Each structure stands twice: as C-alpha cells, then as structure tokens.
GROMACS .gro file of C-alpha atoms in nm:
model
  172
    1MET     CA    1   0.075  -0.499   1.149
    2GLY     CA    2   0.048  -0.217   1.380
    3TYR     CA    3   0.239   0.091   1.306
    4PRO     CA    4   0.587   0.121   1.557
    5ASP     CA    5   0.513   0.353   1.842
    6ASN     CA    6   0.874   0.431   1.882
    7VAL     CA    7   0.806   0.719   1.565
    8LEU     CA    8   0.519   0.873   1.817
    9ALA     CA    9   0.546   1.160   2.068
   10GLY     CA   10   0.482   1.037   2.451
   11ASP     CA   11   0.117   1.127   2.496
   12GLU     CA   12   0.040   1.120   2.092
   13ARG     CA   13  -0.207   0.813   1.924
   14VAL     CA   14  -0.305   0.583   1.639
   15VAL     CA   15  -0.636   0.742   1.512
   16LEU     CA   16  -0.614   0.529   1.208
   17HIS     CA   17  -0.340   0.322   1.017
   18ARG     CA   18  -0.393   0.163   0.688
   19HIS     CA   19  -0.196  -0.062   0.422
   20PRO     CA   20  -0.330   0.066   0.047
   21HIS     CA   21  -0.576  -0.106  -0.063
   22TRP     CA   22  -0.613  -0.469  -0.120
   23LYS     CA   23  -0.658  -0.382  -0.505
   24ARG     CA   24  -0.217  -0.331  -0.589
   25LEU     CA   25  -0.203  -0.645  -0.504
   26ILE     CA   26  -0.431  -0.813  -0.722
   27GLY     CA   27  -0.183  -0.792  -1.048
   28PRO     CA   28   0.133  -0.965  -0.860
   29ALA     CA   29  -0.150  -1.262  -0.768
   30LEU     CA   30  -0.237  -1.322  -1.105
   31VAL     CA   31   0.178  -1.329  -1.183
   32LEU     CA   32   0.171  -1.572  -0.919
   33LEU     CA   33  -0.067  -1.812  -1.066
   34ILE     CA   34   0.023  -1.777  -1.421
   35VAL     CA   35   0.386  -1.818  -1.404
   36THR     CA   36   0.305  -2.138  -1.167
   37ALA     CA   37   0.086  -2.258  -1.416
   38LEU     CA   38   0.379  -2.201  -1.679
   39ALA     CA   39   0.602  -2.376  -1.458
   40SER     CA   40   0.455  -2.686  -1.366
   41PHE     CA   41   0.345  -2.742  -1.756
   42GLY     CA   42   0.665  -2.685  -1.883
   43ALA     CA   43   0.792  -2.910  -1.543
   44ALA     CA   44   0.575  -3.189  -1.684
   45VAL     CA   45   0.652  -3.121  -2.041
   46VAL     CA   46   1.014  -3.193  -1.927
   47GLN     CA   47   0.909  -3.508  -1.698
   48ASN     CA   48   0.726  -3.688  -2.020
   49SER     CA   49   1.023  -3.609  -2.230
   50ASP     CA   50   1.297  -3.885  -2.303
   51TRP     CA   51   1.613  -3.642  -2.247
   52ASP     CA   52   1.872  -3.803  -2.052
   53GLY     CA   53   1.813  -3.772  -1.602
   54THR     CA   54   2.092  -3.592  -1.597
   55VAL     CA   55   1.954  -3.280  -1.872
   56LYS     CA   56   1.608  -3.337  -1.696
   57ARG     CA   57   1.755  -3.203  -1.397
   58VAL     CA   58   1.887  -2.930  -1.516
   59VAL     CA   59   1.614  -2.821  -1.693
   60LEU     CA   60   1.391  -2.881  -1.364
   61LEU     CA   61   1.662  -2.714  -1.192
   62VAL     CA   62   1.674  -2.373  -1.476
   63LEU     CA   63   1.294  -2.361  -1.482
   64ALA     CA   64   1.275  -2.359  -1.123
   65ALA     CA   65   1.517  -2.092  -1.104
   66LEU     CA   66   1.317  -1.862  -1.317
   67TRP     CA   67   1.032  -1.967  -1.117
   68LEU     CA   68   1.176  -1.809  -0.811
   69ILE     CA   69   1.334  -1.511  -0.946
   70ILE     CA   70   1.017  -1.393  -1.171
   71VAL     CA   71   0.770  -1.462  -0.840
   72GLY     CA   72   1.053  -1.292  -0.635
   73TRP     CA   73   1.061  -1.014  -0.856
   74LEU     CA   74   0.699  -0.962  -0.965
   75THR     CA   75   0.491  -1.113  -0.645
   76VAL     CA   76   0.654  -1.117  -0.353
   77TRP     CA   77   0.849  -0.765  -0.393
   78PRO     CA   78   0.470  -0.604  -0.457
   79PHE     CA   79   0.333  -0.767  -0.133
   80LEU     CA   80   0.659  -0.616   0.106
   81ASN     CA   81   0.633  -0.314  -0.039
   82TRP     CA   82   0.230  -0.311   0.001
   83TRP     CA   83   0.307  -0.400   0.372
   84THR     CA   84   0.572  -0.182   0.450
   85THR     CA   85   0.333   0.075   0.313
   86HIS     CA   86   0.209   0.280   0.563
   87PHE     CA   87  -0.105   0.569   0.606
   88VAL     CA   88  -0.119   0.671   0.948
   89ILE     CA   89  -0.284   0.954   1.123
   90THR     CA   90  -0.261   1.035   1.484
   91ASP     CA   91  -0.409   1.320   1.691
   92ARG     CA   92  -0.134   1.523   1.576
   93ARG     CA   93   0.024   1.469   1.221
   94VAL     CA   94  -0.031   1.268   0.891
   95MET     CA   95   0.227   1.060   0.868
   96PHE     CA   96   0.319   0.857   0.553
   97ARG     CA   97   0.588   0.600   0.555
   98HIS     CA   98   0.674   0.360   0.230
   99GLY     CA   99   0.980   0.156   0.099
  100LEU     CA  100   1.100  -0.171   0.191
  101LEU     CA  101   1.524  -0.100   0.150
  102THR     CA  102   1.531   0.248   0.172
  103ARG     CA  103   1.213   0.390   0.370
  104SER     CA  104   1.104   0.802   0.269
  105GLY     CA  105   0.799   0.931   0.455
  106ILE     CA  106   0.682   1.268   0.511
  107ASP     CA  107   0.482   1.389   0.801
  108ILE     CA  108   0.224   1.630   0.786
  109PRO     CA  109   0.106   1.853   1.130
  110LEU     CA  110  -0.262   1.873   1.145
  111ALA     CA  111  -0.207   2.213   1.209
  112ARG     CA  112  -0.091   2.295   0.886
  113ILE     CA  113  -0.316   2.119   0.677
  114ASN     CA  114  -0.579   2.403   0.478
  115SER     CA  115  -0.756   2.183   0.276
  116VAL     CA  116  -0.876   1.777   0.259
  117GLU     CA  117  -0.991   1.602  -0.095
  118PHE     CA  118  -1.093   1.291  -0.183
  119ARG     CA  119  -1.117   1.131  -0.543
  120HIS     CA  120  -1.242   0.827  -0.702
  121GLY     CA  121  -1.336   0.689  -1.021
  122LEU     CA  122  -1.628   0.430  -1.064
  123LEU     CA  123  -1.383   0.139  -1.062
  124ASP     CA  124  -1.251   0.254  -0.713
  125ARG     CA  125  -1.624   0.327  -0.587
  126MET     CA  126  -1.735  -0.027  -0.591
  127LEU     CA  127  -1.354  -0.116  -0.410
  128ARG     CA  128  -1.397   0.164  -0.149
  129THR     CA  129  -1.082   0.270  -0.225
  130GLY     CA  130  -0.898   0.622  -0.379
  131THR     CA  131  -0.684   0.925  -0.373
  132LEU     CA  132  -0.704   1.160  -0.054
  133ILE     CA  133  -0.529   1.477  -0.172
  134ILE     CA  134  -0.410   1.699   0.134
  135GLU     CA  135  -0.300   2.052   0.105
  136SER     CA  136  -0.108   2.204   0.360
  137ALA     CA  137   0.045   2.528   0.410
  138SER     CA  138   0.346   2.627   0.162
  139GLN     CA  139   0.333   2.262  -0.016
  140ASP     CA  140   0.185   2.171  -0.353
  141PRO     CA  141  -0.126   1.954  -0.268
  142LEU     CA  142   0.001   1.572  -0.217
  143GLU     CA  143  -0.198   1.283  -0.354
  144PHE     CA  144  -0.192   0.952  -0.174
  145HIS     CA  145  -0.334   0.677  -0.449
  146ASP     CA  146  -0.513   0.357  -0.298
  147ILE     CA  147  -0.665   0.476   0.059
  148PRO     CA  148  -0.905   0.211   0.130
  149ARG     CA  149  -1.245   0.351   0.258
  150VAL     CA  150  -1.134   0.698   0.143
  151GLU     CA  151  -1.452   0.860   0.201
  152GLN     CA  152  -1.415   0.767   0.550
  153VAL     CA  153  -1.074   0.822   0.591
  154HIS     CA  154  -1.143   1.210   0.487
  155SER     CA  155  -1.390   1.259   0.721
  156LEU     CA  156  -1.166   1.164   0.999
  157LEU     CA  157  -0.918   1.366   0.870
  158TYR     CA  158  -1.091   1.634   0.845
  159HIS     CA  159  -1.203   1.647   1.201
  160GLU     CA  160  -0.890   1.571   1.360
  161VAL     CA  161  -0.808   1.874   1.204
  162PHE     CA  162  -1.075   2.087   1.325
  163ASP     CA  163  -1.067   1.902   1.641
  164THR     CA  164  -0.671   2.014   1.639
  165LEU     CA  165  -0.758   2.366   1.519
  166GLY     CA  166  -0.972   2.409   1.817
  167SER     CA  167  -1.221   2.635   1.515
  168GLU     CA  168  -1.544   2.744   1.644
  169GLU     CA  169  -1.612   2.563   1.258
  170SER     CA  170  -1.474   2.232   1.400
  171PRO     CA  171  -1.766   1.988   1.356
  172SER     CA  172  -1.986   1.819   1.656
   0.00000   0.00000   0.00000
C-alpha cells in the first residue's frame, strides 16, 4: 500500500516508505493458530458429546463468538494497526503516521534534523530491523521502533539531510 500522495506538496517525492517490521505480527499469528486450534478442539468435543441438538448449537455459537472476539482483538486489530503505521522519508521531511480509528503523526523537516542514530540488538540484527533515533532542533530525540533495514534507512536519511542542507560535508 503506497503512501497517499494527497499529503505531499506538489513537487515533493517519496524517497522511502515502510511499515514496521513483520516481527510485530509474530505474536498475533501465534495467537490466531493457538486460538483456532483450541476452538476446533472445543467444537470437536461438543460435536462428539451426547448433548441435546439445541444445546450443542448454543455451545458451538458461544465458541464461535469467543473465537471471533479473541481473533479480532488479538490478531486482526494488531494487523490493522501495523498496516496503518507508515514511516515515510521524502526529499523534504520525515513523516510518521499511525493509528486506525484515531490517527496521529509527526513531520520532521529534513533541515531541522541534527542527528540520526540507530540501535539494534542481536535479534534485531538477525531480523534486519531496529530503532531509528532522530534528534531535531528544539525537541527531544524521537525513537521509531521496528524500522526494517534500519541501517539502510539511517544511511539514506543521513544522505537526504545533507543533500537538503547543501553542506560541503554532504557525502557524494
């Protein structure tokens, strides 16, 4: 899903658009598998019981409703939050947008960025993700967690900042 062009200025171009790393979806995927297995087991037990047909249907409907609520809350909702979280670098600014029902975001003009850092531990290094830390003028450093290929993003952002500033320190 590309970032909507209607939030960009007329001649502004997207340099990078990322969602958070897929590792954020591991927990919800495991929940889906476990809850589905438990619901299937419960349904099989109910089907093989010698209960009245109406009681079986009611218990199966309750199981299905519980499955739907748990999967919606612990699987679908986190996926939709992941899908609607955007980390975007343009040739003018860094944008971060997140939220499904209530959206929020921040824009950092490239000219206001003082430093760019990244941090990742052993697991993050194996998964090629990490935390990007951006320090801008007159603000506390902002941390963006689970940025895929954080080292490449760090390097790209560094080059964009110096290209924007037109500094003689600008890398070629």
